[in-house]
Amino acid sequence: MGKDVIIACDFSSAQATFDFLDKFTEEKPFVKIGMELFYAEGPSIVKEIKKRGHKIFLDLKLHDIPNTVKKSMAVLSKLDVDMTNLHAAGTVDMMKAALEGLTREDGTRPLLIAVTQLTSTSEERMQNELLIHASINDTIVKYAQNAKEAGLDGVVCSPLEAGMVKENCGKAFMTVTPGVRFADGDIGDQVRVTTPAKAKEIGSDYIVVGRPITAAEDPVAAYRRCVEEFVG
Ligand code: C5P
């Protein structure tokens, strides 16, 4: 499994996305397409970016009954994305069904990773609103173990949680981590952040980086700096 930097393409239109990607003339970064862009532009945006030669992480975070998720994953698999995800809260059965749906006739499939607890959910809200009385760290580890049991490839988590996930699920279980900032950069609305170099040290397999690259004066230089620090 190669370590890589995934750029979060949080743009609201295809045009803005293409204007951004056009700046990369020498490399083809791995990109993340989220709900905003997918809902605005539909599956054509995935096909178009794929045609340009990029790897794609389709971040739609599915969460529904197993049968619905299985059928939806079969549709996403046909889009030939490289990685996609769902909420571990949907249970082991839902995650198993998702894998079945995602697996193509020839046995190949995109990587499938699970969201454990969103980093926007505090331990207090998880306990008071969701009535989950374990600690947030125990919940994250248990959800990651459930994802592993279902046969998934890994989880999305904070880089600061990646070590804990690896300890409990094994080194080969992937961690994909947003919340990355340069040491001398703005943290914006992210709270628990770390640098690309520190994420590498903790053991992230992929870092997801949005604004430090997309809002940089020179996005290509910022991307290269990220790759240099994280992949080396
Ligand atoms: O701009 P920034 O680097 O903060 O972008 C991070 C990306 O990762 C965004 O697309 C955000 O939605 C996503 N993400 C996150 N935290 C999570 C899950 C996803 O920041 N727990």
XYZ file of C-alpha atoms and ligand atoms in Angstrom:
253
model
C 0.000 0.000 0.000
C 1.600 3.282 -1.110
C 1.321 6.378 1.028
C -0.274 9.270 -0.835
C -1.700 12.762 -0.500
C -5.380 13.094 -1.468
C -6.584 16.594 -2.379
C -10.105 17.378 -1.096
C -11.739 19.034 -4.122
C -14.375 20.909 -2.138
C -15.578 23.022 -5.041
C -19.218 23.747 -5.885
C -19.029 23.286 -9.651
C -17.299 21.231 -12.304
C -15.782 24.372 -13.817
C -14.127 25.445 -10.568
C -12.786 21.907 -10.146
C -11.357 21.742 -13.664
C -9.814 25.238 -13.330
C -8.051 23.938 -10.223
C -6.944 20.615 -11.729
C -5.664 22.364 -14.877
C -2.923 23.924 -12.748
C -1.344 20.477 -12.394
C 0.539 19.943 -15.616
C 3.181 17.511 -14.389
C 1.404 15.309 -11.861
C -2.035 13.703 -11.486
C -2.949 13.999 -7.818
C -5.327 11.569 -6.085
C -8.504 13.633 -5.496
C -11.453 13.403 -3.118
C -14.913 14.237 -4.420
C -17.432 14.940 -1.683
C -21.177 15.315 -1.435
C -21.322 18.975 -2.499
C -19.668 18.451 -5.860
C -21.305 15.064 -6.487
C -24.800 16.346 -5.727
C -24.209 19.461 -7.836
C -22.782 17.745 -10.897
C -23.809 14.094 -10.677
C -21.831 11.015 -11.753
C -20.472 12.834 -14.833
C -17.996 14.734 -12.642
C -16.501 11.419 -11.511
C -16.231 10.128 -15.076
C -14.678 13.375 -16.278
C -12.013 13.495 -13.553
C -11.266 9.787 -14.049
C -10.842 10.425 -17.789
C -8.235 13.066 -16.935
C -6.203 10.320 -15.257
C -6.743 11.023 -11.548
C -7.404 8.434 -8.848
C -10.657 9.227 -7.030
C -11.833 8.851 -3.441
C -15.634 9.267 -3.613
C -16.576 10.509 -0.150
C -20.356 9.991 0.082
C -20.500 8.332 3.538
C -23.361 5.915 2.895
C -25.571 4.887 5.835
C -28.846 2.998 5.207
C -30.287 -0.514 5.439
C -27.897 -3.206 4.114
C -29.862 -3.926 0.918
C -30.016 -0.258 -0.114
C -26.324 0.254 0.600
C -25.389 -2.905 -1.328
C -27.285 -1.766 -4.429
C -25.952 1.781 -4.208
C -22.377 0.529 -3.868
C -22.837 -1.567 -7.004
C -23.697 1.655 -8.872
C -20.686 3.521 -7.450
C -18.398 0.615 -8.325
C -19.343 1.000 -11.983
C -18.046 4.576 -11.856
C -14.590 3.032 -11.452
C -13.614 5.046 -8.381
C -10.533 3.942 -6.449
C -11.851 4.426 -2.916
C -15.235 5.072 -1.305
C -16.745 5.067 2.174
C -19.680 4.553 4.552
C -20.577 5.054 8.208
C -19.482 2.212 10.497
C -22.568 3.066 12.598
C -24.611 1.199 9.953
C -23.434 -2.097 11.597
C -21.251 -5.003 10.476
C -24.112 -6.394 8.353
C -24.396 -3.143 6.429
C -20.646 -3.012 5.862
C -20.585 -6.631 4.610
C -23.461 -5.870 2.231
C -21.588 -2.793 0.979
C -18.527 -4.892 0.159
C -20.653 -7.387 -1.744
C -22.254 -4.612 -3.772
C -18.911 -2.997 -4.481
C -17.208 -6.164 -5.737
C -17.282 -6.376 -9.531
C -17.840 -9.570 -11.515
C -14.096 -9.979 -12.063
C -13.488 -9.830 -8.289
C -11.948 -6.324 -8.290
C -13.385 -3.480 -6.242
C -12.554 0.031 -4.997
C -11.020 0.333 -1.517
C -13.764 0.647 1.105
C -13.200 2.559 4.322
C -15.482 3.447 7.224
C -16.133 6.679 9.070
C -15.989 5.869 12.800
C -17.165 8.935 14.721
C -17.075 12.193 12.774
C -14.412 14.503 14.138
C -17.163 17.112 14.543
C -18.870 14.915 17.176
C -17.613 15.644 20.686
C -17.551 12.985 23.382
C -20.128 15.024 25.347
C -22.642 15.136 22.464
C -22.054 11.488 21.619
C -22.926 10.549 25.193
C -25.775 13.039 25.802
C -27.482 13.049 22.392
C -26.628 9.636 20.968
C -26.666 7.861 24.350
C -23.375 6.114 23.602
C -21.852 5.874 27.050
C -18.399 4.561 26.152
C -15.532 7.021 25.696
C -15.093 8.440 22.205
C -11.748 6.619 21.821
C -13.269 3.257 22.794
C -16.106 3.904 20.325
C -13.651 4.699 17.534
C -11.630 1.539 18.230
C -14.771 -0.647 18.401
C -16.158 0.791 15.138
C -12.768 0.247 13.476
C -12.736 -3.361 14.724
C -16.259 -3.835 13.337
C -15.104 -2.480 9.983
C -12.182 -4.905 10.006
C -14.472 -7.801 10.920
C -16.715 -6.905 7.968
C -13.685 -7.101 5.660
C -13.198 -3.386 4.983
C -9.795 -1.949 4.154
C -9.598 0.742 6.821
C -11.126 3.839 8.389
C -11.208 7.602 8.056
C -10.011 9.145 11.308
C -8.092 12.031 12.802
C -4.340 11.589 12.295
C -4.070 11.714 16.084
C -6.232 8.565 16.265
C -4.351 6.637 13.571
C -1.835 5.114 15.998
C -4.611 3.827 18.254
C -6.436 2.273 15.278
C -3.245 0.582 14.032
C -2.496 -0.802 17.501
C -5.936 -2.401 17.702
C -6.564 -3.426 14.091
C -3.069 -4.142 12.816
C -0.592 -2.254 10.664
C -2.174 -3.314 7.370
C -5.544 -1.768 8.297
C -5.568 1.570 6.471
C -5.984 4.979 8.059
C -7.089 7.875 5.873
C -6.720 11.113 7.771
C -8.033 14.656 7.195
C -7.201 17.519 9.569
C -3.732 18.204 8.165
C -2.072 21.622 8.251
C 1.420 22.942 7.524
C 3.313 23.918 10.685
C 3.262 27.579 9.559
C -0.292 27.527 8.115
C -3.818 28.609 9.129
C -5.844 25.911 10.914
C -9.234 27.371 9.880
C -12.192 25.496 11.403
C -10.267 22.277 12.067
C -9.569 21.620 15.722
C -7.349 18.569 16.081
C -4.758 19.080 13.381
C -1.326 17.805 12.634
C 1.365 18.356 9.990
C 2.025 16.029 7.024
C 5.337 14.979 8.598
C 3.704 14.166 11.940
C 0.887 12.238 10.183
C 3.583 10.155 8.484
C 5.260 9.508 11.828
C 1.976 8.422 13.471
C 1.302 6.005 10.627
C -1.411 7.493 8.356
C -1.567 5.772 4.981
C -3.295 8.619 3.153
C -3.692 12.243 4.223
C -6.678 14.215 2.920
C -5.733 17.860 2.438
C -8.144 20.559 1.288
C -7.647 24.266 1.911
C -3.883 24.197 2.608
C -3.622 23.235 -1.091
C -6.828 24.541 -2.735
C -6.613 28.000 -1.123
C -2.833 28.352 -1.447
C -1.408 31.081 -3.635
C 0.477 28.363 -5.505
C -1.534 25.110 -5.148
C 0.981 23.027 -7.095
C 3.825 24.121 -4.804
C 1.658 23.433 -1.729
C 0.792 19.958 -3.059
C 4.463 19.209 -3.708
C 5.376 20.376 -0.202
C 2.731 18.023 1.226
C 4.025 15.077 -0.796
C 7.601 15.904 0.191
C 6.752 16.030 3.911
C 4.385 13.023 3.939
C 5.789 10.615 1.378
C 9.382 11.903 1.437
O -9.833 22.006 3.897
P -9.519 20.840 4.808
O -8.082 20.382 4.712
O -9.960 21.102 6.246
O -10.409 19.653 4.209
C -10.537 18.431 4.860
C -11.492 17.559 4.100
O -11.685 16.352 4.824
C -12.867 18.149 3.889
O -13.355 17.645 2.635
C -13.679 17.585 5.027
O -15.031 17.484 4.719
C -13.059 16.195 5.176
N -13.225 15.582 6.489
C -12.762 16.159 7.664
N -12.951 15.520 8.862
C -13.578 14.333 8.906
C -14.039 13.733 7.733
C -13.843 14.395 6.535
O -12.182 17.242 7.634
N -13.705 13.721 10.058
